[in-house]
Amino acid sequence: MAQITNLGAEKIILGIDPGTRYLGYGLIRITRDKVHVLQYGVLNLTKYTTQGAKFLKIHERVMGIVEEFLPDEIAIESPFFGKNVQSMLKLGRVQGMVMSISFSKSIPITEYEPKKVKQSVTGNGNASKEQVAKMVEIISGIKLDGKLHDATDALGIAICHHFHNKNISSSVKGTQKGWGAFVNENPDRIK
């Protein structure tokens, strides 16, 4: 885990790379459109033997991050459709938990597909984790721990969100997807 002091934040974005074995998180501060890394890390869940224990640890850590840094927005990677349905269901549960935390704290949340994140950060939707990490280093101007790919992916998700809000990436169409966008666009449908 790396940490930099938060002074004079204009906007703080929390990026989450959900997982039931490793959950990556990354916090960035945007000051005059410059990206500053506040903190990043990986929650190692492999030592927990039950899903309940893993979900409790995820909830505690994400809630702790939210309460400590008070992010203005949260960005999360949406589960990709793979061959293993059970893995996809577990990732969906983790994503739902993070969404629930964001809604309970009235923090807007947006989902991004993995290819969209890679395209926004590197210009290539098929970029490797190493390429994403390298571009995150270039964009933020700091050297990151290259072994924490889930964390650098989470920083990439946060940067992707910033780019989409500012319409910086050439691939941006200006639309947001996900439950956060639905809630923001349909406040009368939420009870």
Backbone as a ProteinNet text record, in pm:
[ID]
protein_1_A
[PRIMARY]
MAQITNLGAEKIILGIDPGTRYLGYGLIRITRDKVHVLQYGVLNLTKYTTQGAKFLKIHERVMGIVEEFLPDEIAIESPFFGKNVQSMLKLGRVQGMVMSISFSKSIPITEYEPKKVKQSVTGNGNASKEQVAKMVEIISGIKLDGKLHDATDALGIAICHHFHNKNISSSVKGTQKGWGAFVNENPDRIK
[TERTIARY]
84.9	0	89.4	56.4	129.6	33	81.4	-6.9	63	-14.3	33	-69	-27.2	-118	-220.2	-341	-449.6	-463.3	-412.2	-420.5	-497	-600.1	-671.7	-735	-805	-864.8	-976.4	-975	-1086.6	-1186.2	-1135.5	-1221.4	-1138.9	-1201.2	-1137.4	-1221.5	-1153.7	-1221	-1161.9	-1248.8	-1208.7	-1236.3	-1133.5	-1148.6	-1140.5	-1229	-1231.8	-1222.6	-1127.8	-1117.9	-1167.2	-1295.5	-1354.6	-1298.3	-1292.5	-1248.6	-1278.8	-1287.9	-1311.3	-1183.1	-1076.5	-944.2	-857.4	-858.1	-784.4	-874.1	-889.8	-966.8	-869.8	-861.9	-773.5	-850	-783.3	-843.8	-739.1	-786.9	-696.7	-770.9	-711.5	-770.2	-685.2	-753.2	-682.7	-750	-668.8	-718.9	-695.7	-798.1	-787.8	-778.4	-667.5	-646.7	-608.5	-694.3	-671.4	-639.3	-719.9	-708.7	-580.1	-502.6	-383.3	-419.4	-371.7	-400.7	-291.8	-332.4	-240.9	-288.6	-200.3	-235.2	-231.8	-343.2	-350.8	-314.1	-372.2	-346.7	-389.6	-320.7	-361.2	-317.6	-385.4	-349.8	-435.3	-402.8	-475.3	-519.3	-645.8	-700.3	-687.6	-599.6	-576	-678.9	-767.4	-876.6	-854.9	-737.8	-714.2	-706.7	-680.8	-669.6	-806.1	-912.5	-1046.9	-1110.1	-1168.8	-1217.4	-1364.3	-1441.1	-1583.4	-1613.5	-1716.4	-1758.5	-1802.8	-1870.3	-1914.9	-1799.7	-1692.5	-1575.2	-1511.1	-1504.4	-1447.2	-1532.1	-1664.3	-1753.2	-1748.4	-1738.7	-1727.5	-1599.8	-1487.7	-1359.8	-1366.2	-1426.7	-1441.8	-1523.7	-1635.4	-1722.3	-1646.8	-1576.1	-1502.7	-1397.2	-1320.2	-1210.2	-1262.4	-1359.4	-1412.1	-1481.6	-1559.2	-1625.1	-1520	-1413.3	-1305.9	-1240.5	-1215.6	-1156.6	-1251.2	-1378.9	-1478.8	-1487.1	-1489.6	-1500.8	-1372.9	-1257.3	-1132.1	-1110.8	-1135.6	-1101.3	-1219.7	-1342.9	-1463.9	-1459.2	-1450.8	-1443.4	-1569.9	-1551	-1663.8	-1736.3	-1662.7	-1719.3	-1647	-1717.5	-1658.9	-1674.7	-1571.1	-1574.1	-1537	-1611.2	-1587.8	-1587.5	-1503.7	-1501	-1618.2	-1691.3	-1804.5	-1751.7	-1821.2	-1776	-1785.1	-1683.2	-1686.5	-1751	-1811.4	-1880.8	-1780.3	-1745.4	-1649.4	-1719.9	-1641.3	-1696	-1743.9	-1686.8	-1719.6	-1831.3	-1951.2	-2068.9	-2057	-2002.7	-1989.7	-1897	-1788.2	-1697.1	-1767.4	-1844.1	-1915.6	-2018.1	-2088	-2185	-2116.3	-2001.8	-1928	-1881.2	-1829.3	-1785.5	-1904	-2018.8	-2138.8	-2181.3	-2163	-2195.6	-2101.6	-1973	-1876	-1911.1	-1941.7	-1980.1	-2104.6	-2203.5	-2325.1	-2296.5	-2202	-2165.9	-2104.2	-2014.4	-1951.2	-2057.3	-2148.9	-2256.9	-2342.7	-2372.1	-2452.5	-2383.5	-2253	-2176.9	-2185.9	-2168.2	-2172.1	-2309.5	-2415.2	-2551.1	-2578.8	-2529.1	-2553.7	-2485.3	-2378.3	-2304.8	-2335.7	-2433.5	-2474.5	-2358.4	-2275.9	-2162.6	-2198.9	-2193.6	-2223.3	-2123.6	-2175	-2089.8	-2116.2	-2009.1	-2019.2	-1940.4	-1996.3	-1931.4	-1861.6	-1748.4	-1676.6	-1634.2	-1654.3	-1609.7	-1457.2	-1395.4	-1248.3	-1187.6	-1245.4	-1191.4	-1200.7	-1306.9	-1324.5	-1214.9	-1183.1	-1077.5	-943.9	-911.2	-784.4	-777.1	-887.4	-891.1	-869.7	-935.5	-926.2	-786.8	-724.9	-595.8	-478.5	-484.7	-369.5	-394.1	-520.1	-551.8	-571	-559.5	-572.8	-662.5	-778.7	-872.9	-825.2	-716.6	-660.1	-526	-499.4	-371.6	-353.9	-229.1	-196.1	-202.1	-201.6	-198.6	-72.1	38.5	164.1	155.7	88.4	72.2	-16.3	-123.2	-210	-128.6	-51.9	29.1	128.5	193.1	290.8	223.9	106.6	36.6	-13.5	-55.2	-96.4	23.6	141.8	263.2	289.7	277.6	303.5	202	75.3	-30.9	-17.4	14.5	21.6	158.4	259.7	393.6	465.1	418.3	489.4	517.1	618.6	653.4	564.5	498.9	408	470.9	419.6	463.7	409.3	496.1	456.9	396.5	407.1	351.4	204.6	154.9	16.9	-76.5	-89.1	-167.7	-315.2	-372	-511.9	-525.4	-424.5	-427	-404	-308.5	-285.1	-404.5	-473.1	-597.7	-702.9	-711.8	-808.8	-776.8	-649	-611.2	-649	-630.6	-671.1	-820.5	-899.8	-1045.3	-1081.1	-1014.6	-1039.6	-998.7	-885.1	-839.5	-933.9	-979.3	-1078	-1201.5	-1247.6	-1365.1	-1339.3	-1223	-1187.3	-1187.7	-1125.6	-1120.5	-1260.5	-1347.4	-1484.3	-1560.3	-1539.1	-1605.9	-1555.8	-1430.1	-1370.4	-1369.4	-1418.5	-1422.9	-1282.6	-1183.1	-1044	-1011.2	-1055.4	-1022.6	-1097	-1029.7	-1093.1	-1205.8	-1210.4	-1313.8	-1439.9	-1439	-1551.4	-1667.3	-1784.2	-1905.4	-1987.9	-1940.1	-2008	-2121.5	-2132.9	-2240.3	-2183.8	-2261.4	-2224.9	-2323.8	-2275.9	-2361.5	-2361.7	-2455.3	-2455.7	-2567.4	-2574.2	-2680.2	-2668.1	-2547.7	-2530.7	-2591.1	-2565.9	-2622.3	-2774.5	-2824.8	-2969.1	-3033.4	-2973.3	-3026.4	-3024.3	-2912.8	-2902.7	-3003	-3029.9	-3121.2	-3267.3	-3293.8	-3431.5	-3459.5	-3438.6	-3456.3	-3600	-3696.6	-3836.9	-3872	-3787	-3814.6	-3751.6	-3678.1	-3609.5	-3690.5	-3717	-3795	-3711.6
-117.5	0	123.8	216.2	343.1	454	558.6	667.3	800.5	897.1	1034.2	1123	1229.6	1317.5	1383.3	1404.1	1465.4	1611.8	1700.9	1843.6	1914.4	1988.4	2070.7	1994.6	1886.6	1803.8	1877.6	1870.2	1919.4	1806.9	1687.4	1570.3	1446.3	1354	1226.3	1116.2	1027.1	915.5	785.8	694.3	560.9	463.3	392.5	287.8	152.6	61.4	-72.8	-176	-268.5	-386.2	-503.4	-541.4	-639.9	-779.8	-853.2	-991.8	-1060.6	-1193.9	-1269.3	-1336	-1325.8	-1370.4	-1248.7	-1152.8	-1027.4	-913.6	-812.8	-694.5	-576.7	-512.4	-397.9	-268.7	-172	-40.6	66.2	178.5	289.6	420.7	514.1	646.6	750.5	834.5	945	1076.4	1179.4	1314.8	1391	1460.9	1542	1687.5	1750.6	1891.6	1959.7	2051.1	2120.4	2020.9	1915.6	1809.2	1727.8	1745.2	1662.6	1547.7	1428.4	1307.8	1286.3	1275.6	1246.8	1117	1021.7	897.1	921.9	893.6	908.7	779.4	668.8	539.6	430.2	318.4	202.4	77.1	-31.9	-156.2	-271.6	-387.8	-510.2	-574.9	-609.4	-683.7	-832	-903.5	-1045.8	-1126	-1192.1	-1265.7	-1416.7	-1461.1	-1604.9	-1678.6	-1607.9	-1675.2	-1702.9	-1647.1	-1669.8	-1788.4	-1878.1	-2003.9	-2001.1	-1904.4	-1898.9	-1769	-1773.8	-1653.4	-1546.1	-1587.5	-1492	-1414.1	-1484.1	-1418.1	-1322.8	-1364.1	-1278.2	-1152.3	-1170.3	-1055.6	-959.6	-1013.1	-927.1	-844.4	-906	-834.2	-728.4	-762	-664.5	-545.6	-573.3	-465.7	-376.8	-437.6	-359.9	-271.3	-326.1	-249.4	-138.2	-169.3	-67	42.6	5.2	105.5	190.5	128.5	203.1	303.7	263.6	353.6	470.3	439.1	542.9	641.3	590.8	679.3	760.7	705.4	778.5	886.2	853.4	944.9	1024.4	983.7	1052.8	1082.1	976.8	1000.4	1068.3	1151.4	1219	1125.5	1031.5	937.8	804.4	697.9	563.8	507.6	441.9	373.1	227.6	137.4	-5.1	-76.1	-177.4	-256.6	-352.6	-359	-451.1	-590.9	-693.1	-829.9	-858.9	-924.1	-961.8	-1099	-1125.4	-1251.6	-1358.1	-1443	-1549.3	-1683.8	-1787.7	-1923	-1974.7	-1923.5	-1973.7	-1888.8	-1943.4	-1871.5	-1845.4	-1941.4	-1923.2	-1805.7	-1792.9	-1679.6	-1548.4	-1545.8	-1424.5	-1386.2	-1486	-1458.3	-1401.4	-1459.2	-1410.2	-1266.9	-1237.2	-1100.2	-1004.1	-1049.9	-966.8	-934.2	-1029.2	-1004.7	-900.4	-910.3	-811.6	-674.2	-669.3	-543.5	-486.2	-570.5	-525.8	-471.3	-533.5	-486.4	-347	-326.6	-194.9	-91.5	-130.6	-38.8	-2.3	-99.6	-74.3	25	10	104.7	243.9	252.4	383.3	447.6	369.4	424.4	468.2	389.1	423.4	553.3	588.8	711.9	822.3	796.8	893.5	934.9	836.8	860.7	803.3	883.7	830.7	720.8	616.2	505	476.2	446	416.4	289.5	205.6	82.5	102.7	34.7	37.2	-104.9	-141	-270.9	-271.4	-389.5	-396.6	-339.2	-367.7	-314.9	-162.9	-106.4	38.9	103.4	41.5	93.9	91.5	-22.6	-35	63.5	77.8	171.2	314.9	351.6	488.8	522.2	426.4	453	435	331.3	300.9	330.7	345.2	360.5	227.6	116.1	-18	-100.6	-140.3	-218.6	-357.5	-402.4	-534.7	-525	-412.2	-391	-491.3	-521.2	-610.4	-532.4	-606.9	-543.6	-459	-506.2	-433.1	-300	-300.7	-177.6	-78.2	-127.6	-39.7	21.1	-61.9	-13.3	93.3	71.5	167.8	301	297.3	421.7	492.7	416.3	478.2	551.8	491.5	558.5	687.2	681.7	799.7	909.8	873.1	971.7	1034.9	952.3	1003.3	1060.5	1022.8	1075.2	1011.6	893.5	826	681.3	624.8	484.2	399.9	299.6	213.8	76.1	2.2	-134	-221.2	-267.9	-344.7	-480.3	-526.8	-657.1	-648.2	-528.1	-508.5	-478.6	-574.5	-549.9	-519.6	-582	-551.2	-405.6	-355.8	-216.8	-119.9	-151.4	-61.8	-64.8	-180.2	-185.3	-93.7	-95.2	-9.2	138.5	174.5	312.8	344.2	247.2	266	288.9	219.1	236.5	378.2	426.1	562.8	665.5	644.4	736.8	733.3	615	601.3	685.1	677.6	754.8	905	947.9	1090	1130.2	1049.4	1079.4	1086.9	996.8	996.4	1120.5	1162.1	1283.4	1407.3	1407.1	1523.2	1507.3	1392.1	1364.9	1372	1318.9	1325.9	1215.8	1092.6	981.9	996.3	960.5	971.1	871	768.5	667.2	703	812.8	849.5	901.8	850.3	897.3	986.5	1004.7	1093.5	1028.7	897.5	829.6	748.5	739.4	656	541.9	425.9	310.3	269.9	184.1	125.1	178.5	121.3	156.6	300.7	348.7	488.3	584.4	559.6	644.3	632.1	508.7	487.9	566.8	558.1	629.8	780.1	831.4	976.1	1021.8	937.3	974.4	949.6	869.5	831.5	845	962.8	973.2	943.7	968.1	944.9	796.1	710.1	565.9	495.5	566.2	507.6	540.1	437.9	458.7	429.5
0	0	0	-87	-92.3	-56.1	8.9	48.2	29.4	-18.6	-35.7	32.8	93.5	167.8	77.1	131.5	56	97.6	16	45.1	-65.6	-31.1	-127.3	-241.3	-211.4	-316.2	-387.9	-519.5	-598.8	-619.6	-646.8	-660.8	-628.6	-556.1	-525.8	-589	-661.9	-728	-674.3	-634.1	-590	-702.9	-746.1	-846.6	-778.9	-819.6	-761.9	-873.5	-859	-945.5	-861.6	-877.6	-786.7	-806.6	-697.5	-702.4	-571.7	-575.2	-452.5	-403.4	-481.4	-436.4	-404.9	-495.8	-478.7	-524.4	-440.9	-477	-481.3	-596.2	-609.4	-586.1	-524.2	-505.4	-532.5	-579.9	-607.1	-593.1	-523.7	-503.2	-573.9	-652.3	-716	-677.8	-674	-651.5	-781.4	-826.2	-947.1	-903.6	-936.7	-907.8	-1038.6	-1081.6	-1209.4	-1320.4	-1328.2	-1428.5	-1420.8	-1314.4	-1294.3	-1200.8	-1234	-1156.1	-1051.8	-925.9	-815.3	-749.2	-730.8	-662.9	-512.6	-446.2	-300.6	-230.1	-277.3	-214.1	-311.3	-304.1	-382.3	-308.9	-336.4	-269	-316.3	-261.8	-295	-166	-160	-47.1	-82.6	-11.7	-37.4	41.3	-31.2	32.4	30.5	-14.7	-30.4	103.4	212	342	405.6	349.4	403.5	332.3	409.7	352.8	312.3	362.2	325.2	251.3	167.9	96.2	195.4	301.5	402.9	463.7	496.8	555.4	455.3	327.9	224.1	206.9	200.2	179.2	297.1	418.2	536.4	530	492.6	482.9	373.3	259.2	150.6	199.1	264.7	314.1	411.9	508.1	608.2	543.6	448.5	388.4	298.3	212.6	122.1	202.3	303.1	387.4	458.9	507.1	572.8	479.1	355.2	255.7	228.8	210.7	182.9	299.2	421.1	537.2	560.3	526.7	546.6	440.7	314	204.8	150.2	184.1	138.9	-12	-94.7	-239.1	-291.1	-392.2	-456.5	-552	-609.6	-706.8	-694.4	-734.3	-735.6	-876.7	-924.4	-1053.3	-1028.1	-1090.3	-1069.1	-1203.2	-1212.3	-1334.3	-1331.8	-1442.6	-1451.3	-1480.9	-1429.7	-1456.9	-1606.8	-1658.8	-1799.7	-1811.2	-1924	-1945.2	-1987.7	-1892.8	-1919.1	-1924.3	-1924.2	-1932.9	-1798	-1689	-1556.3	-1495.5	-1496.8	-1447.3	-1297.1	-1220.7	-1076	-1043	-1116	-1093.7	-1124.1	-1231.8	-1269.3	-1161.7	-1106.4	-999.9	-875.8	-838.8	-721.9	-744	-863.3	-894	-890.2	-939.8	-935.8	-792.9	-702.9	-561.5	-501.1	-534.5	-485	-541.7	-669.5	-732.4	-664.5	-637	-568.8	-430.2	-359.6	-226.2	-233.9	-329.8	-345.4	-384.2	-471.5	-510.9	-390.7	-306.6	-187.2	-94.5	-77.1	5.3	-55.9	-188.1	-253.8	-239.9	-257.4	-244.8	-100.9	-2.2	138.6	177.6	107.2	135	33.3	-53.6	-158.3	-248.2	-284.1	-374.5	-510.8	-615.8	-749.6	-787.2	-852.4	-895.5	-1042.6	-1115.1	-1256.9	-1286.9	-1373.6	-1414.9	-1549.5	-1564.6	-1691.5	-1727.5	-1851.7	-1901	-1907.8	-1888.1	-1890.8	-2018.9	-2132.3	-2259.1	-2263.8	-2207.6	-2205.9	-2120.6	-2007.3	-1920.2	-1994.6	-2053.4	-2125.7	-2241.4	-2315.1	-2428.3	-2380.7	-2271.8	-2220.3	-2168.9	-2101.6	-2037.5	-2133.7	-2219.2	-2305.5	-2453.2	-2491.5	-2633.8	-2703.1	-2628.3	-2684.6	-2593.5	-2643.3	-2564	-2529.3	-2591.2	-2562.9	-2490.4	-2427.2	-2358	-2244.2	-2214.1	-2102.3	-1970.6	-1861	-1728.9	-1712.9	-1769	-1761	-1836.3	-1951.6	-2028.5	-1954.2	-1891.9	-1812	-1698.3	-1627.5	-1514.9	-1561.4	-1675.3	-1726.2	-1758.9	-1822.8	-1856.1	-1730.6	-1629.4	-1502.5	-1442.1	-1449.4	-1400.4	-1477.6	-1608.5	-1691.1	-1661.3	-1651.9	-1628.1	-1489.9	-1388.4	-1250.6	-1215.7	-1291.1	-1264.9	-1147.7	-1102.3	-992.7	-1031	-967.8	-988.9	-898.5	-957.2	-882.5	-861.4	-764	-740	-852.8	-939.7	-1057.2	-1027.1	-903.9	-867.6	-827	-807.1	-761.1	-879	-970.9	-1092	-1063.9	-960.5	-928.8	-883	-813.1	-767.1	-882.2	-970.4	-1083.8	-1178.7	-1188.3	-1266.3	-1203.7	-1070	-1000.6	-1024.2	-1022.4	-1055.3	-1199.5	-1288.9	-1428.1	-1441.4	-1360.9	-1362	-1316.3	-1211.3	-1162.6	-1268	-1333.3	-1437.6	-1557.3	-1595.4	-1702.3	-1670.2	-1546.5	-1504.9	-1518.8	-1474.3	-1488.3	-1635.3	-1719.9	-1862.8	-1922.3	-1882.7	-1935.7	-1890.8	-1766.5	-1718	-1790.5	-1829.5	-1896.6	-2048.3	-2096	-2239	-2299.4	-2227.2	-2270.8	-2371	-2343.1	-2432	-2563.7	-2671.2	-2802.5	-2819.2	-2733.8	-2746.7	-2667.6	-2596.5	-2510.6	-2593.4	-2566.1	-2631.2	-2538.8	-2414.6	-2321.5	-2245.4	-2252.2	-2181.4	-2066.6	-1960.4	-1847.7	-1841.2	-1795.8	-1780.5	-1634.1	-1600.5	-1468.2	-1380.5	-1260.9	-1167.2	-1120.5	-1101.4	-1058.4	-1158.7	-1288.2	-1392.8	-1394.1	-1376.6	-1373.7	-1259.5	-1140.3	-1024	-1048.9	-1102.7	-1130	-1234.8	-1333.8	-1441.4	-1407.9	-1303.3	-1268.1	-1119.2	-1059.5	-914.2	-870.3	-958.4	-923.6	-917.6	-971.2	-972.3	-853.3	-770.3	-655.7	-531	-450.2	-327.9	-206.8
[MASK]
+++++++++++++++++++++++++++++++++++++++++++++++++++++++++++++++++++++++++++++++++++++++++++++++++++++++++++++++++++++++++++++++++++++++++++++++++++++++++++++++++++++++++++++++++++++++++++++++

